mmCIF file of C-alpha atoms in Angstrom:
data_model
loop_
_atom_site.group_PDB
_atom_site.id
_atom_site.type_symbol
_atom_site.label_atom_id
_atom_site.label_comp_id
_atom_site.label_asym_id
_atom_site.label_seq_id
_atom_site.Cartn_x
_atom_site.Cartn_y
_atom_site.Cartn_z
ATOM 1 C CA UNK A 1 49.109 -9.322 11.540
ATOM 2 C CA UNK A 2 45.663 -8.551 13.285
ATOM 3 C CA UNK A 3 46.058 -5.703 13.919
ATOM 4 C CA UNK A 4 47.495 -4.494 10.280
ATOM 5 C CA UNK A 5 44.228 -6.256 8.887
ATOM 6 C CA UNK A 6 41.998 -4.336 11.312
ATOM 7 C CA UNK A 7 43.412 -1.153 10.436
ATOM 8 C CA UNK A 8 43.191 -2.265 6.389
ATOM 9 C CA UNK A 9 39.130 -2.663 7.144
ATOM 10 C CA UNK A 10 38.783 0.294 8.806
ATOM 11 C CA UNK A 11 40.499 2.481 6.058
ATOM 12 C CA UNK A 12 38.255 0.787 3.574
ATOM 13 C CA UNK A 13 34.942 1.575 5.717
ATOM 14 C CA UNK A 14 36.045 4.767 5.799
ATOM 15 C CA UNK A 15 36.524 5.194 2.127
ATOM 16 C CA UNK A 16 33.234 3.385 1.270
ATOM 17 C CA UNK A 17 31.504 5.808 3.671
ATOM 18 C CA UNK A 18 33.256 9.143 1.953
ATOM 19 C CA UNK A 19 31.802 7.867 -1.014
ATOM 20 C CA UNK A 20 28.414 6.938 -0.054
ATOM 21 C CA UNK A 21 28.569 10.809 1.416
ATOM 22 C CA UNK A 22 29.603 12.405 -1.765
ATOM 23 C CA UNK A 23 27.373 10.543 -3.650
ATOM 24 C CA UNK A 24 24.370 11.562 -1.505
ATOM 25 C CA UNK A 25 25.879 14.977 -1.600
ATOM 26 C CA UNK A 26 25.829 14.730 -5.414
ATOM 27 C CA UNK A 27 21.999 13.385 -5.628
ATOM 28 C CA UNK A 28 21.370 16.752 -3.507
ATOM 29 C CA UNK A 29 22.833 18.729 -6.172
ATOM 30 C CA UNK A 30 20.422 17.457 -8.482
ATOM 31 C CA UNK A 31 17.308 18.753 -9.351
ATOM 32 C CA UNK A 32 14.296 16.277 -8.414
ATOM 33 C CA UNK A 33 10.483 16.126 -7.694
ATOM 34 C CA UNK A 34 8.462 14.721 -4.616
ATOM 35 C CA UNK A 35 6.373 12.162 -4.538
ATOM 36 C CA UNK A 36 3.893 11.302 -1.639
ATOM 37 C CA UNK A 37 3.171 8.051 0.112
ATOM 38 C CA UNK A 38 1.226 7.535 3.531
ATOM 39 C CA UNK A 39 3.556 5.988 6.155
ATOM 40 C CA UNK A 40 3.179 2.280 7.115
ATOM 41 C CA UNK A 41 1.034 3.086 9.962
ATOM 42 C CA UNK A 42 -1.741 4.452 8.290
ATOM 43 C CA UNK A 43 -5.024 2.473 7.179
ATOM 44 C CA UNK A 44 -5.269 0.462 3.605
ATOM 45 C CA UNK A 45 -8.110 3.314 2.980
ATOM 46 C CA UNK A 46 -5.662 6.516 3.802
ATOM 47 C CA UNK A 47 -2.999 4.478 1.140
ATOM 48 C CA UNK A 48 -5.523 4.058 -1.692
ATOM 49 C CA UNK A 49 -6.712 7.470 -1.234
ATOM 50 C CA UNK A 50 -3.322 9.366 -1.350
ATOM 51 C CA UNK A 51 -1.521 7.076 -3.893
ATOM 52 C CA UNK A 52 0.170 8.098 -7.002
ATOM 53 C CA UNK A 53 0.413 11.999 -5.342
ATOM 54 C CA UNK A 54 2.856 14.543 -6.232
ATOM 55 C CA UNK A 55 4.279 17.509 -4.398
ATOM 56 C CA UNK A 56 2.959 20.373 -6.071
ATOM 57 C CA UNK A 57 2.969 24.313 -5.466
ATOM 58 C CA UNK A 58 -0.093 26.439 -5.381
ATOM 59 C CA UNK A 59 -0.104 30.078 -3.987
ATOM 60 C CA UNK A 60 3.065 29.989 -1.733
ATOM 61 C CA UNK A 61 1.990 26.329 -0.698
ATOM 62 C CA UNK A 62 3.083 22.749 -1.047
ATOM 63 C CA UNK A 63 0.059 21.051 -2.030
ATOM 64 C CA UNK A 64 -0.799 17.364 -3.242
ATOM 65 C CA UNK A 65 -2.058 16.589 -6.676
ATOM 66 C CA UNK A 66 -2.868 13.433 -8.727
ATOM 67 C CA UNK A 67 -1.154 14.483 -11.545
ATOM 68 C CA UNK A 68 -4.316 15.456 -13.670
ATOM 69 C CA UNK A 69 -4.723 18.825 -13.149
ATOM 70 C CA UNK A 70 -3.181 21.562 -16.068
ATOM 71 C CA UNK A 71 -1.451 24.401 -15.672
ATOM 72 C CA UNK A 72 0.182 22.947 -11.837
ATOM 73 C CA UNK A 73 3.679 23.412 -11.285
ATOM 74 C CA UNK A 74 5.469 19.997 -9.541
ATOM 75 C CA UNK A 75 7.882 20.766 -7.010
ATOM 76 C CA UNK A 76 11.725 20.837 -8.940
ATOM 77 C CA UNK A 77 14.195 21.321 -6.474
ATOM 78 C CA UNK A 78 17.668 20.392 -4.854
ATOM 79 C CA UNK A 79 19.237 21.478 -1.873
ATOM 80 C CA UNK A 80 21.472 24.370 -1.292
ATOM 81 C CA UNK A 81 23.521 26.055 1.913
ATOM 82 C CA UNK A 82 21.022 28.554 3.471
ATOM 83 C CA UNK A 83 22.102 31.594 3.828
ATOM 84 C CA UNK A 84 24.093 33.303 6.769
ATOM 85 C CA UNK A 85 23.173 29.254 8.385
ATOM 86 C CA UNK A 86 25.368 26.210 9.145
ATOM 87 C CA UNK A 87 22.553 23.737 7.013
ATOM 88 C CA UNK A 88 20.836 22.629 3.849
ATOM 89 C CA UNK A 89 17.706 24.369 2.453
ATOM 90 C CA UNK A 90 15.723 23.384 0.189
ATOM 91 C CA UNK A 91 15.028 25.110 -2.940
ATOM 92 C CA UNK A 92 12.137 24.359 -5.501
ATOM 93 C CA UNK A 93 11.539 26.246 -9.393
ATOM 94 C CA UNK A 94 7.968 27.996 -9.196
ATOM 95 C CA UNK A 95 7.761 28.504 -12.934
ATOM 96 C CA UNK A 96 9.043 27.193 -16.433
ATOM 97 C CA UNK A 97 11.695 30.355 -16.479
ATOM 98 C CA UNK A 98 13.215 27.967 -13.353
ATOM 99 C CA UNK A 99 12.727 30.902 -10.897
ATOM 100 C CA UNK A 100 13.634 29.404 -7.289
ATOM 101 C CA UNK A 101 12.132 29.837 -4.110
ATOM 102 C CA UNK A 102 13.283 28.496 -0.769
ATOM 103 C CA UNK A 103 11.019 26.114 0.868
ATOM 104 C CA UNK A 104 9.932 26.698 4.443
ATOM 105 C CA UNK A 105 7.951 26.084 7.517
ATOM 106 C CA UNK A 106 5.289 28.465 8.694
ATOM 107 C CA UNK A 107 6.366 29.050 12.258
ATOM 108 C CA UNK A 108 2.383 29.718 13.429
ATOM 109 C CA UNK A 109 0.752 27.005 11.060
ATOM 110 C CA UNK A 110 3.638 24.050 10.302
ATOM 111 C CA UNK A 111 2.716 24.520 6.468
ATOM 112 C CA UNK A 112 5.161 23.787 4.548
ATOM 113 C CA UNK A 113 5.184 27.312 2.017
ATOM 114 C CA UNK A 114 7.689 28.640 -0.728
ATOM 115 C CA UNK A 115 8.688 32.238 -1.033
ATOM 116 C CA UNK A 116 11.634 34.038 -1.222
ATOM 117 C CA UNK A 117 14.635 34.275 1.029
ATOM 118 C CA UNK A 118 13.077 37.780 2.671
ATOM 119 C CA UNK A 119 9.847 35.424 3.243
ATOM 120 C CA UNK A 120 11.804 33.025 4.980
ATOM 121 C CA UNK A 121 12.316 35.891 8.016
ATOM 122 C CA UNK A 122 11.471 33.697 11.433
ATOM 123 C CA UNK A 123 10.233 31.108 9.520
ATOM 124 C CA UNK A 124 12.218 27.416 9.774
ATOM 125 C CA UNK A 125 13.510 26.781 7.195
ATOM 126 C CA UNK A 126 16.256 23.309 8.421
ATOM 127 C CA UNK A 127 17.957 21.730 8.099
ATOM 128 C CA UNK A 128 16.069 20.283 5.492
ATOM 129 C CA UNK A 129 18.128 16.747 4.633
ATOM 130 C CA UNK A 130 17.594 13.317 2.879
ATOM 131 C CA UNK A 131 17.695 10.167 4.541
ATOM 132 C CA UNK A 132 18.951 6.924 2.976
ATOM 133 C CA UNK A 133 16.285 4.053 3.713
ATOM 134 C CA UNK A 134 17.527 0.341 3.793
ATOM 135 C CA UNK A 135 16.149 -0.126 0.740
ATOM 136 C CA UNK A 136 18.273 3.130 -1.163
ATOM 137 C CA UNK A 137 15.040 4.987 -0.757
ATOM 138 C CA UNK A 138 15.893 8.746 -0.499
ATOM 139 C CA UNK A 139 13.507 10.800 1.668
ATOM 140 C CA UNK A 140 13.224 14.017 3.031
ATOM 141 C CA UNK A 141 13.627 15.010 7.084
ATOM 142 C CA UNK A 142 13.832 18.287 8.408
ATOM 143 C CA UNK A 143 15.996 18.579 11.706
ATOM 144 C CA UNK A 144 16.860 15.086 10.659
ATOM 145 C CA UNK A 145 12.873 13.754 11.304
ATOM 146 C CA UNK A 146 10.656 12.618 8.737
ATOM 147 C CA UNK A 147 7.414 14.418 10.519
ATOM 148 C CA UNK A 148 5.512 15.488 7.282
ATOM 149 C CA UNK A 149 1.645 15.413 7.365
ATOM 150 C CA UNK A 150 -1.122 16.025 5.105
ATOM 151 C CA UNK A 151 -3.841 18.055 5.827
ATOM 152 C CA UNK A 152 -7.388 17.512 4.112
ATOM 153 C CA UNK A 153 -8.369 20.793 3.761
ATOM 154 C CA UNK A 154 -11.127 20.471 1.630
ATOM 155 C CA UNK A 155 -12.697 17.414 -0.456
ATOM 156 C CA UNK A 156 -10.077 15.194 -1.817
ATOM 157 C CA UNK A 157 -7.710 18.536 -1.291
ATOM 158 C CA UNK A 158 -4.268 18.187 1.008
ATOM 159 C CA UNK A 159 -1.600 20.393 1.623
ATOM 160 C CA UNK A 160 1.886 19.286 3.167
ATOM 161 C CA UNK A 161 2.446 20.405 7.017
ATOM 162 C CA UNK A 162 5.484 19.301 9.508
ATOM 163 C CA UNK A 163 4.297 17.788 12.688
ATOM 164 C CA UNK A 164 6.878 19.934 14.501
ATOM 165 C CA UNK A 165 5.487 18.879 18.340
ATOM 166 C CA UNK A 166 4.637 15.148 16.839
ATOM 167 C CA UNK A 167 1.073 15.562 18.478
ATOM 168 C CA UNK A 168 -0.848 15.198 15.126
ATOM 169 C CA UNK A 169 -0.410 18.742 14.381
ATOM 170 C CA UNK A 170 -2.282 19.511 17.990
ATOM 171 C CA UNK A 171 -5.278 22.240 17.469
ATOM 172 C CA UNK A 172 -3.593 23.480 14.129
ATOM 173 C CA UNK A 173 -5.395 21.086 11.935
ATOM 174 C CA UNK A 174 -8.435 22.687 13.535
ATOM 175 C CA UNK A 175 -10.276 19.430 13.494
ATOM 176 C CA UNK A 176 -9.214 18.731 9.812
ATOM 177 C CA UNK A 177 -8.075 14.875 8.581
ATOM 178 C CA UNK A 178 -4.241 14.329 9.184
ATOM 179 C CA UNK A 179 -2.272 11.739 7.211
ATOM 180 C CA UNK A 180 1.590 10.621 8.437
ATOM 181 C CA UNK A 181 3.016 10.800 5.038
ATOM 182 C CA UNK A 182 6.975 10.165 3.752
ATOM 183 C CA UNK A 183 8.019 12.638 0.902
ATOM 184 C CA UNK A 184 10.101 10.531 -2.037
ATOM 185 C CA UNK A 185 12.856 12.025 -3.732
ATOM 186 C CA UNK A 186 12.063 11.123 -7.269
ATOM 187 C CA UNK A 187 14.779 11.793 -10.266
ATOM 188 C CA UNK A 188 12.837 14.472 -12.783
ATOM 189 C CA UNK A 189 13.462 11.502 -15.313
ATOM 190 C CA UNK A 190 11.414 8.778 -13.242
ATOM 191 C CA UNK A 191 7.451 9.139 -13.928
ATOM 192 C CA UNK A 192 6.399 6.878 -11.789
ATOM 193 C CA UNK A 193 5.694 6.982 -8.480
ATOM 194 C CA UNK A 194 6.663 5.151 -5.493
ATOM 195 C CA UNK A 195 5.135 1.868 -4.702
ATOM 196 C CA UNK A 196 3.770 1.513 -1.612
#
């Protein structure tokens, strides 16, 4: 009878785990916006500072913003197969006619940009993926790593990069403030942000 009852459980892991993969598939169907929150590690001053940020796009970049500024467009996207590849991209709108871009990284810089698929040419673009926290927390990992940085590039002013060598971004932040930060997925519905 043990052996009947062990195969019983592991039939019903298995089914529990198709659906918790179809429903994450599902979620990355769905369109969504990012929300910013410093990682753990960094200081009580670097989580005040960066709280309540969104994921917003200014000229081909992925920039933070509080929220407060007009005329911004926040990051909609959802994943998608990229092209001619065996991985997940990750597409964002870049205007209220719900144009799409794919999102990338720079392959000289580590900024994370938006353009179109001819843009994307030797640029890395994934996989781009979310990852389940304990806590059903959905967050975003390229090559299945939650490296994402910001980048204080001027006054109260940061743009997203990927820590791609996880050296602090190395001699490309040229001496700039660096911030560990975890993206959020966010359903377009939910306007808050994430607590920290």
């Amino acid at each position: 009878m043990a052996p009947l009852l062990a195969t019983s459980t592991m039939q019903l892991s298995d089914q529990a785990q198709k659906r918790s993969d179809q429903g994450q598939q599902e979620m990355k169907r769905q369109k969504c916006h990012l929300a910013v929150r410093p990682s753990a590690r960094m200081s009580t001053k670097r989580q005040q500072q960066l709280a309540d940020r969104a994921v917003v796009l200014e000229d081909g970049r992925l920039v933070l913003s509080d929220q407060k500024i007009p005329g911004e467009h926040l990051f909609t996207g959802y994943f998608l197969p990229f092209p001619k590849k065996q991985y997940d991209g990750l597409v964002t709108t870049i205007n209220t006619d719900n144009f799409l871009n794919w999102v990338y990284i720079d392959h000289a810089t580590f900024e994370l940009r938006h353009g179109t698929r001819a843009d994307t040419q030797s640029q890395l673009t994934g996989p781009m993926d979310l990852k389940l926290c304990k806590n059903g927390e959905p967050r975003l990992t390229f090559r299945n790593w939650e490296g994402f940085v910001a980048v204080e590039e001027s006054p109260d002013r940061w743009a997203l990069y990927f820590d791609v060598h996880d050296n602090g971004l190395g001699d490309k932040s040229h001496g700039k403030d660096v911030v560990e930060v975890e993206l959020i997925r966010v359903d377009l519905d939910d306007n808050h942000s994430p607590s920290s």
